[in-house]
mmCIF file of C-alpha atoms (C1' of nucleotides) in Angstrom:
data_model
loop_
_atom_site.group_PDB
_atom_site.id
_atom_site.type_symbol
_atom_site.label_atom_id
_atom_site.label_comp_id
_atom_site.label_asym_id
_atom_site.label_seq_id
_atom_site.Cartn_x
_atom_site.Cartn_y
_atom_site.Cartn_z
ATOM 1 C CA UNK A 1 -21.927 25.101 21.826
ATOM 2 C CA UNK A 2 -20.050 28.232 23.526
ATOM 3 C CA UNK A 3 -18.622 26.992 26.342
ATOM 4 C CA UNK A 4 -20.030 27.593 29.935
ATOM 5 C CA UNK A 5 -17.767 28.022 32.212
ATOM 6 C CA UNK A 6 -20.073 28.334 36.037
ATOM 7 C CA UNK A 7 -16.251 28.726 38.182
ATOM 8 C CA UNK A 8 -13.210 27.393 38.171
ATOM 9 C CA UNK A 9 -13.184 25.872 35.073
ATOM 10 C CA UNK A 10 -9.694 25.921 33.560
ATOM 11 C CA UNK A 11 -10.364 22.798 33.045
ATOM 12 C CA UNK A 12 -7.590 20.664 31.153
ATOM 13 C CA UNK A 13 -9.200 20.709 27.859
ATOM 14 C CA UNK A 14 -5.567 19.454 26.187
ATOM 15 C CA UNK A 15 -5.393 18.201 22.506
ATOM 16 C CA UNK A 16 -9.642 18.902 22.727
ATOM 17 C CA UNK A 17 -9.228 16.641 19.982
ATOM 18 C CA UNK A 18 -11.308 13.742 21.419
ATOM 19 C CA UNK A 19 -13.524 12.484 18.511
ATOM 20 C CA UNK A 20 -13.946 14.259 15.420
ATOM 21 C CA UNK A 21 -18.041 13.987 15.139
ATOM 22 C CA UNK A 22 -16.979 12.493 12.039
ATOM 23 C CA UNK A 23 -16.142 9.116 13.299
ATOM 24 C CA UNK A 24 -19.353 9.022 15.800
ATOM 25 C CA UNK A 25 -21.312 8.565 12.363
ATOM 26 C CA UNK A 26 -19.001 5.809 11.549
ATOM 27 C CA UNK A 27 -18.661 3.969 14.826
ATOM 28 C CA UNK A 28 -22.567 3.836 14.801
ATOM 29 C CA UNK A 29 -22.936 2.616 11.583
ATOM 30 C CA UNK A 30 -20.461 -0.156 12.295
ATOM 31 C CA UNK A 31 -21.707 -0.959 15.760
ATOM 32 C CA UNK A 32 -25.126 -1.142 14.579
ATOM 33 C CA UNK A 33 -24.022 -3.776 12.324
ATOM 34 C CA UNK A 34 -21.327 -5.593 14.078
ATOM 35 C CA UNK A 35 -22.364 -5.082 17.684
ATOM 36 C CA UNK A 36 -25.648 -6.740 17.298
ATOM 37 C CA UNK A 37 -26.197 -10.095 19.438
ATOM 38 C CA UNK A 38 -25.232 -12.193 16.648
ATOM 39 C CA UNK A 39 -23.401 -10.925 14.075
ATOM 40 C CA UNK A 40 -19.613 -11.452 15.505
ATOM 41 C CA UNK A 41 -20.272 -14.762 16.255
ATOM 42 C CA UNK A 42 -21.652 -15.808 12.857
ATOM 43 C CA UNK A 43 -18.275 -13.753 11.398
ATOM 44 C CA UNK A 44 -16.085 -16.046 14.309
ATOM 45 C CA UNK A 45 -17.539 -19.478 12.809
ATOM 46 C CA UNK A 46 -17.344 -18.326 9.551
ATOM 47 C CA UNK A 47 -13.712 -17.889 10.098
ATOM 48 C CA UNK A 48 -13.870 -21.820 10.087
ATOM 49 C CA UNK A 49 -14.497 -21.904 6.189
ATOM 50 C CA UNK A 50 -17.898 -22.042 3.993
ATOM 51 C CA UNK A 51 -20.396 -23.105 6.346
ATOM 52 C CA UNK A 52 -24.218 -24.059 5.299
ATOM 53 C CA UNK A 53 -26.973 -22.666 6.876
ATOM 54 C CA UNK A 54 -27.957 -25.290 9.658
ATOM 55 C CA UNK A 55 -24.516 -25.539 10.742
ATOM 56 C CA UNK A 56 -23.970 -22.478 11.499
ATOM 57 C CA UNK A 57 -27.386 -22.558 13.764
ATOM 58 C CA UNK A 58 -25.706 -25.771 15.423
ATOM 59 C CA UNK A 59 -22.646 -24.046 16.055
ATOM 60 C CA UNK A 60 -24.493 -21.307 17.788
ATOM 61 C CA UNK A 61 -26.481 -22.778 20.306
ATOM 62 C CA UNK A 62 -28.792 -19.695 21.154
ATOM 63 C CA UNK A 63 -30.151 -18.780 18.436
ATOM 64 C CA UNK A 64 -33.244 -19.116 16.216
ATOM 65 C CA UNK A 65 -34.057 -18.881 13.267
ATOM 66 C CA UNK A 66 -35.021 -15.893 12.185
ATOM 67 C CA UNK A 67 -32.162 -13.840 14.249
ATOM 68 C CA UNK A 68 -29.934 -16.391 11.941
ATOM 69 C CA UNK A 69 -31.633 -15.533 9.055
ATOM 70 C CA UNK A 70 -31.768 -11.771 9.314
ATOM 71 C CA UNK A 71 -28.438 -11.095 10.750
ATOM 72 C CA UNK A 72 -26.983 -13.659 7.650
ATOM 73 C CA UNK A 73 -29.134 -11.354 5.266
ATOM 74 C CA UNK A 74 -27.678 -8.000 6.649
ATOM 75 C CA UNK A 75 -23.860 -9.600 6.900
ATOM 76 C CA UNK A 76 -24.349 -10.978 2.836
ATOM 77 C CA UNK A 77 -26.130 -7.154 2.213
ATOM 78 C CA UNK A 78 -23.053 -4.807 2.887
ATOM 79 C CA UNK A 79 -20.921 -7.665 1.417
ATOM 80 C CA UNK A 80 -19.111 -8.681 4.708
ATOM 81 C CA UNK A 81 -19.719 -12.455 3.742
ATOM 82 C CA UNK A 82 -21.040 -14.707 0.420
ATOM 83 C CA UNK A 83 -23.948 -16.958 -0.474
ATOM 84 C CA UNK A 84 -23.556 -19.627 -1.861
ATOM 85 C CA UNK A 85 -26.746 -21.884 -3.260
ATOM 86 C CA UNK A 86 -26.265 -24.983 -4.910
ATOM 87 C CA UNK A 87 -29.190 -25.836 -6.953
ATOM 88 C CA UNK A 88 -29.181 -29.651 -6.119
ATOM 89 C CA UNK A 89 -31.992 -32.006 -5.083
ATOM 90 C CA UNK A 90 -31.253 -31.470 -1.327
ATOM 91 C CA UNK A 91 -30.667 -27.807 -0.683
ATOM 92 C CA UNK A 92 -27.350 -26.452 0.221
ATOM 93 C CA UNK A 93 -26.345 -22.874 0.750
ATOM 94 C CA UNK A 94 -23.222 -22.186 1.660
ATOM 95 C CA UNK A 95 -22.028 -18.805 3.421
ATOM 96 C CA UNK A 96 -18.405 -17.771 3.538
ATOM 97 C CA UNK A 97 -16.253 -14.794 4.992
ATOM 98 C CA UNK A 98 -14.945 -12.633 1.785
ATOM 99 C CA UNK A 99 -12.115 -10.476 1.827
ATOM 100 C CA UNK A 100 -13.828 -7.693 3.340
ATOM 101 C CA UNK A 101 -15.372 -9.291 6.409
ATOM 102 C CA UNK A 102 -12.113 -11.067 6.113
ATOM 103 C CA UNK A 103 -10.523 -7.601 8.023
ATOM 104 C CA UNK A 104 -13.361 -7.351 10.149
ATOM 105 C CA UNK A 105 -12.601 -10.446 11.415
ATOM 106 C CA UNK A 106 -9.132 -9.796 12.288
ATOM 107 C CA UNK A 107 -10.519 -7.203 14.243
ATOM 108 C CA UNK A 108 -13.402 -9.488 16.287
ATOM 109 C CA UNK A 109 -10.342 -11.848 16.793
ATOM 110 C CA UNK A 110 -8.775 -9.260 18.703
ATOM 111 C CA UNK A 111 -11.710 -8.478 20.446
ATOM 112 C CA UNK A 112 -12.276 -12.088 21.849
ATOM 113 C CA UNK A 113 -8.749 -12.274 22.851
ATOM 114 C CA UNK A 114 -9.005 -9.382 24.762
ATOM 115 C CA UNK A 115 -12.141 -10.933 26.205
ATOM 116 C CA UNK A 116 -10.936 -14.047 27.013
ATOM 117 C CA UNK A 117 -8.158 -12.252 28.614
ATOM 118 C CA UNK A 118 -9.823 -10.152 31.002
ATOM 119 C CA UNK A 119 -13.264 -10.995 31.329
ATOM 120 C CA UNK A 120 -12.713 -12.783 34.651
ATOM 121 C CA UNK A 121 -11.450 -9.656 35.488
ATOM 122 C CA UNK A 122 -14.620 -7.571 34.505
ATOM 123 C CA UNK A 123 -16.185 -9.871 36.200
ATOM 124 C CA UNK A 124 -14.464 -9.307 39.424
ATOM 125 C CA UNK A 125 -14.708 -5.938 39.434
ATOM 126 C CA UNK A 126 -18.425 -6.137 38.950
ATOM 127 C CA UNK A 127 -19.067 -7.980 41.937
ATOM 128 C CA UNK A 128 -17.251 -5.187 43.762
ATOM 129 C CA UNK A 129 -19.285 -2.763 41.921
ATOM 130 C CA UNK A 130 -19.446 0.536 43.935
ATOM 131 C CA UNK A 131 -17.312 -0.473 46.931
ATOM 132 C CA UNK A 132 -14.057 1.565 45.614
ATOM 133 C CA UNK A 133 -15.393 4.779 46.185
ATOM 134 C CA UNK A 134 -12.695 7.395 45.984
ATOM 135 C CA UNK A 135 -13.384 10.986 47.173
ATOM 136 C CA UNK A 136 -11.417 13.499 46.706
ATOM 137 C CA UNK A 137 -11.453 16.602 48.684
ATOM 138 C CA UNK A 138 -10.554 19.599 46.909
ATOM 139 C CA UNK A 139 -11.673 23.353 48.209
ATOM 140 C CA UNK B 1 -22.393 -31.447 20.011
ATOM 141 C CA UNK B 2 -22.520 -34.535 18.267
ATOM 142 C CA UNK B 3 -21.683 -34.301 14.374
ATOM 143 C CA UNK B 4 -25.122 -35.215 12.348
ATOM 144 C CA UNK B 5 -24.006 -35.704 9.443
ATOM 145 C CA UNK B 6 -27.027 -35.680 7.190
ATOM 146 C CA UNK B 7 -26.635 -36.514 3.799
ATOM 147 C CA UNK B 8 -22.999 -35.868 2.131
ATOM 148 C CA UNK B 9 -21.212 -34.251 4.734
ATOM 149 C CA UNK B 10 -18.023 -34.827 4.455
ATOM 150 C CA UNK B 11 -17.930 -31.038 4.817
ATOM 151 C CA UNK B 12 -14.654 -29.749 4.967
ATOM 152 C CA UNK B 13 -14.526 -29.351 8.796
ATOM 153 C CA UNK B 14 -10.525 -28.959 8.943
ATOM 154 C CA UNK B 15 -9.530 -27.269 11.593
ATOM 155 C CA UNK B 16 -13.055 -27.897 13.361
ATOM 156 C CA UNK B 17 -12.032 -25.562 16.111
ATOM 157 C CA UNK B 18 -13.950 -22.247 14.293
ATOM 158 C CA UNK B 19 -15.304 -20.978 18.257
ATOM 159 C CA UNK B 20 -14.509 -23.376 21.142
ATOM 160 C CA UNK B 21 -18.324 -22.370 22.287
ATOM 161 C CA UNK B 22 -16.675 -21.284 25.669
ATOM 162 C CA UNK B 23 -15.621 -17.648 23.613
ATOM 163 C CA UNK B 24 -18.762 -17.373 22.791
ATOM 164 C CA UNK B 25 -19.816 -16.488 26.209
ATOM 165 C CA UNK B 26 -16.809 -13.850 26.295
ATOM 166 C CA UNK B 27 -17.567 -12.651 23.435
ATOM 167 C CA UNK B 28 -21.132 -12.078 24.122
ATOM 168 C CA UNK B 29 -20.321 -10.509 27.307
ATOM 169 C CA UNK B 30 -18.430 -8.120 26.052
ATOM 170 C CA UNK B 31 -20.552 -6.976 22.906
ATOM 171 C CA UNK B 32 -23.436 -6.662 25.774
ATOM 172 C CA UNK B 33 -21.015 -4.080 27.118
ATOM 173 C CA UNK B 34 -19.276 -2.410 24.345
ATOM 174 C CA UNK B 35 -21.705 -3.340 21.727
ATOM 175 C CA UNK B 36 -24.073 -0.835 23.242
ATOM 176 C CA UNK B 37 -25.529 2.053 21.387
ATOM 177 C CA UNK B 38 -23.155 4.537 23.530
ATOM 178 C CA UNK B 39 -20.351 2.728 25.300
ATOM 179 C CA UNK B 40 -17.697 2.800 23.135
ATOM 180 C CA UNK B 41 -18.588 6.683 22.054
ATOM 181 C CA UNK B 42 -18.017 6.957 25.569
ATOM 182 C CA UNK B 43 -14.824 5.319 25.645
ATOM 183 C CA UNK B 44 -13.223 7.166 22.330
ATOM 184 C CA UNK B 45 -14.384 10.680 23.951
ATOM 185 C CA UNK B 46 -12.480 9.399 27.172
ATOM 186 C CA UNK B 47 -8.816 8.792 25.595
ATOM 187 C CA UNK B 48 -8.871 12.256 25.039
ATOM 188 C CA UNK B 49 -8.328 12.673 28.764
ATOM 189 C CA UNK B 50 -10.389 13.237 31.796
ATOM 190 C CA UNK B 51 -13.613 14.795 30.908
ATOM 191 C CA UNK B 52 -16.821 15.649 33.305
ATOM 192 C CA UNK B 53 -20.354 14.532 33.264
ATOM 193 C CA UNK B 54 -21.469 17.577 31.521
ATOM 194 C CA UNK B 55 -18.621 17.887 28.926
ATOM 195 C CA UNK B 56 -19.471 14.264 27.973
ATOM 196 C CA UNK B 57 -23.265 15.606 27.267
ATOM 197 C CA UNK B 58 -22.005 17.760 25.201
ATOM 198 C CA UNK B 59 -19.570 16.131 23.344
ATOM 199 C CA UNK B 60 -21.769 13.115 22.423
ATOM 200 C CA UNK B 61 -24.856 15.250 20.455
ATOM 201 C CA UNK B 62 -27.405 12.578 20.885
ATOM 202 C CA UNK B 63 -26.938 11.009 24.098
ATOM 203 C CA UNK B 64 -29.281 11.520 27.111
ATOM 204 C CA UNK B 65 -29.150 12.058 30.611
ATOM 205 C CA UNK B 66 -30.235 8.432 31.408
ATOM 206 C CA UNK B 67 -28.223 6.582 28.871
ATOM 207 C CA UNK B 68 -24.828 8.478 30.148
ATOM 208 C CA UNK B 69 -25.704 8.134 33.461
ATOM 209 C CA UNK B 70 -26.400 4.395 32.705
ATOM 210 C CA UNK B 71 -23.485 3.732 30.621
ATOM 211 C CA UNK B 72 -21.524 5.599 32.601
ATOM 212 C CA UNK B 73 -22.465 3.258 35.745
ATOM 213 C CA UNK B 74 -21.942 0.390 33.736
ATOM 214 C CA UNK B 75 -18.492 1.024 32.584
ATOM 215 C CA UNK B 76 -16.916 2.200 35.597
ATOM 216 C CA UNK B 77 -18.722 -1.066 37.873
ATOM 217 C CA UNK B 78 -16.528 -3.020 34.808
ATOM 218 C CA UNK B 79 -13.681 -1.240 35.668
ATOM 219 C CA UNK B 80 -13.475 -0.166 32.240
ATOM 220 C CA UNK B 81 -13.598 3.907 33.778
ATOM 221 C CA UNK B 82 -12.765 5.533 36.633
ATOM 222 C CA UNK B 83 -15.217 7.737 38.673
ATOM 223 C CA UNK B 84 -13.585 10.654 40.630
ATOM 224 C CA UNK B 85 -16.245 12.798 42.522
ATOM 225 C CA UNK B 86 -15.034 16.301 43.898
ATOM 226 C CA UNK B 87 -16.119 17.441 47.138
ATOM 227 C CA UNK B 88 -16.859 21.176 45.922
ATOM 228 C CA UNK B 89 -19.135 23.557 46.222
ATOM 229 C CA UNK B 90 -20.173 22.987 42.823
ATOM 230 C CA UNK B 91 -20.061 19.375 42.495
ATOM 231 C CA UNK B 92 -17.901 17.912 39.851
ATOM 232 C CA UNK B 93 -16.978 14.771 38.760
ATOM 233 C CA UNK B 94 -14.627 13.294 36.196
ATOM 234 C CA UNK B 95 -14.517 10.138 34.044
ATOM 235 C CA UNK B 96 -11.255 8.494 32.864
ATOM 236 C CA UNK B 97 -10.056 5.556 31.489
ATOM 237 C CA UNK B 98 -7.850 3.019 33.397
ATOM 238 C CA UNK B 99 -5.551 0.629 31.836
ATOM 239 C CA UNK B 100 -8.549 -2.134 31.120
ATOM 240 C CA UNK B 101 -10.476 0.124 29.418
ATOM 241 C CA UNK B 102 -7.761 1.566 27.725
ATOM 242 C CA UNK B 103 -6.574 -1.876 26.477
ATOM 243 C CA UNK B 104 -9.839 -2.144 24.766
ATOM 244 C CA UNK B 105 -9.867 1.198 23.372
ATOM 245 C CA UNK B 106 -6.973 0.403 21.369
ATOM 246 C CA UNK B 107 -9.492 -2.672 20.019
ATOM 247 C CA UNK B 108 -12.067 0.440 19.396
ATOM 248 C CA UNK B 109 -9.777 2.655 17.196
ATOM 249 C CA UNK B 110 -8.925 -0.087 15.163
ATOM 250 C CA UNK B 111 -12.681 -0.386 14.421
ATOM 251 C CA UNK B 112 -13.112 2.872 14.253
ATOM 252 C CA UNK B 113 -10.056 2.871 11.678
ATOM 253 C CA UNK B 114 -11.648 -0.166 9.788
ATOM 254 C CA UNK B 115 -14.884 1.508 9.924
ATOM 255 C CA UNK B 116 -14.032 5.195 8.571
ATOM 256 C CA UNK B 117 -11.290 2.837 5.832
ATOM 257 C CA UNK B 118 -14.569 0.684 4.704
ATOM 258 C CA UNK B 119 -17.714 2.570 5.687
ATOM 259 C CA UNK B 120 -18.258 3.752 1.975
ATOM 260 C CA UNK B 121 -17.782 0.577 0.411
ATOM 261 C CA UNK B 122 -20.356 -1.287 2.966
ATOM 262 C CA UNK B 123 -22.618 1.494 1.753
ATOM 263 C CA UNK B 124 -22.243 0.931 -1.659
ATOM 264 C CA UNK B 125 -22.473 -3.160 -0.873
ATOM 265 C CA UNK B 126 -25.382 -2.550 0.750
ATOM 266 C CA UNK B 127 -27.709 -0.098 -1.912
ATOM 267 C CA UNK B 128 -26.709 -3.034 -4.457
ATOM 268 C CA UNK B 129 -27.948 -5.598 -1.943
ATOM 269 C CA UNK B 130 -29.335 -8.294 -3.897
ATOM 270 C CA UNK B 131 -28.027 -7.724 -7.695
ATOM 271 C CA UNK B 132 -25.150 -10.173 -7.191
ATOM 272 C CA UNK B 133 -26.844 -13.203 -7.058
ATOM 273 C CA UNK B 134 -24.562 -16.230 -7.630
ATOM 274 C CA UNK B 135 -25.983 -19.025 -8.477
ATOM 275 C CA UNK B 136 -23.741 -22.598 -8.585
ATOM 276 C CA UNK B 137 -24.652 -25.885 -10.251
ATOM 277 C CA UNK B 138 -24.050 -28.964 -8.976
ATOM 278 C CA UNK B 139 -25.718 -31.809 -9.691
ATOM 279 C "C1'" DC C 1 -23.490 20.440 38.337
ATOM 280 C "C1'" DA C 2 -24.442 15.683 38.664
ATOM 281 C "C1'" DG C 3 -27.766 12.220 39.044
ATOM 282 C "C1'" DC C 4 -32.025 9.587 39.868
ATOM 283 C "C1'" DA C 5 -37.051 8.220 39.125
ATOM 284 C "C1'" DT C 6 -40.891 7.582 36.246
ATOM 285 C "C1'" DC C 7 -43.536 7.060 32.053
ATOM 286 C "C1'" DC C 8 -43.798 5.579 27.500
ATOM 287 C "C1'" DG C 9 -42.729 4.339 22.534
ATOM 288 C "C1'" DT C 10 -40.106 1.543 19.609
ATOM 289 C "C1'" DA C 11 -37.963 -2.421 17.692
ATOM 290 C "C1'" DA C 12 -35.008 -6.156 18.748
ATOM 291 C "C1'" DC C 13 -35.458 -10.691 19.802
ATOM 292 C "C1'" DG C 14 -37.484 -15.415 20.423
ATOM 293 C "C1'" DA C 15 -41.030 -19.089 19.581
ATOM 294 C "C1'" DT C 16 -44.023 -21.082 16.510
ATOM 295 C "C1'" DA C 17 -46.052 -22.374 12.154
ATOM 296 C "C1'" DC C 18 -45.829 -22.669 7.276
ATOM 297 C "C1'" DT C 19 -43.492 -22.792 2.344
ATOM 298 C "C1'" DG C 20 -40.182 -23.945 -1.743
ATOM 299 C "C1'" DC D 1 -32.545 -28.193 3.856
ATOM 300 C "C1'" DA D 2 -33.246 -23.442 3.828
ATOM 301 C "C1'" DG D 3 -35.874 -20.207 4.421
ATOM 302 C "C1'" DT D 4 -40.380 -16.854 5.157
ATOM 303 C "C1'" DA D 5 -44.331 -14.965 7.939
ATOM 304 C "C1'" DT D 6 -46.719 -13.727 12.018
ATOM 305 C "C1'" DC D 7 -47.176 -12.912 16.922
ATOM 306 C "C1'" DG D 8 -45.932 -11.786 21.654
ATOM 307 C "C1'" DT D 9 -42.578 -10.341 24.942
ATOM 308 C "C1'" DT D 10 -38.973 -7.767 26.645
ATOM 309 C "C1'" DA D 11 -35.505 -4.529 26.920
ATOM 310 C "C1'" DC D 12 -33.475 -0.544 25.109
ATOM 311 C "C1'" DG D 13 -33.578 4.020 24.747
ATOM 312 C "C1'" DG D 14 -35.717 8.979 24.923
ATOM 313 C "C1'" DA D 15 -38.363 12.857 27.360
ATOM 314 C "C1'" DT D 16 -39.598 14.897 31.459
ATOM 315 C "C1'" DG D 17 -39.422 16.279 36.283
ATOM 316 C "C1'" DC D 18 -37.202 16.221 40.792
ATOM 317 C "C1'" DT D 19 -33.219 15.795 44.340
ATOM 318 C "C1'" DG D 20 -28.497 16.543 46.662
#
DNA sequence: CAGCATCCGTAACGATACTG
DNA sequence: CAGTATCGTTACGGATGCTG
């Protein structure tokens, strides 16, 4: 943890701030959750209103069943959405954002407009991929 | 993409719009990115100014040589970071953000600011997992 | 110091089949 | 309709050793 400084060093440490170890635990926690490969986009389509279980698998064309199932299980465990089952002859269950995913959401809606807004752009620059190289020269 | 409308339907649809299915792609494309186990610890370490392969190491506890490297590699053929190699004797190089990926760190903190606001009650949501079950008639 | 190459374990994910 | 259970594949991610 001391820190090793081989020459110059003098580096511009600054504020030194950066991230507080405290947060890592948090961003993880969230990430594992929320930055899965399916969990946004059931929150996104949710957004919609109630939705029952095979719509939701209609509205998102890739996946299957059991990715639907577990992520739905996980999202209704830490009480980011509500499930709904209405005991009637066919059966319907019906999940919903609650307030709590609710700000989530407001959050993946930012995300997907900043997405939409520069993906092509991402993209771009990943075709280029390696061809700015700068070097600096510096005794 | 045709509406089959099983038995009642007559859902309320509303709005209908919920994800236009072309976000989806976005959306996916970014989580691939930032959803990562390490990219957007990357990122938050990175506002804090330029910092160097090594410093990175250390200030993300967990992380290993290949996943920085990779993530690293990843984010900067995005555009999301800028590479800057020195030409010393003792090689250096330094990360930084550029505007893009600074546009989505501001996205990050605000998870990271939802996440540290609402990480204790998911917890709490989630060791009750299961007690709250809600069951409507409807018949 | 910065980075790459290789091996290997884990678990995330998808496809299929079966149940209430 | 709404799930559960099992199986196989794949990739993610970690440890180690070597190069420039």
């Amino acid at each position: 943890m001391q820190d090793s400084a081989g020459i110059g060093m003098a580096a511009s440490v600054g504020p030194c701030a950066s991230i507080p170890a405290d947060h890592m635990d948090f961003i993880r926690q969230v990430l594992d959750r929320v930055g899965d490969k399916w969990s946004m986009l059931i929150i996104a389509v949710l957004e919609g209103g109630p939705t029952r279980y095979t719509d939701l698998q209609r509205q998102i064309p890739g996946i299957s069943q059991r990715m639907l199932t577990h992520t739905l299980h996980q999202l209704t465990e830490d009480g980011l959405i509500s499930r709904t089952a209405y005991a009637e002859v066919p059966p319907r269950v019906e999940y919903a954002l609650v307030p709590l995913g609710g700000g989530l959401n407001e959050i993946v809606k930012q995300l997907i407009g900043w997405a939409a807004d520069h993906h092509d752009e991402i993209r771009a620059n990943r075709s280029r991929a390696g061809t700015t190289a700068s070097s600096a020269s510096r005794s």
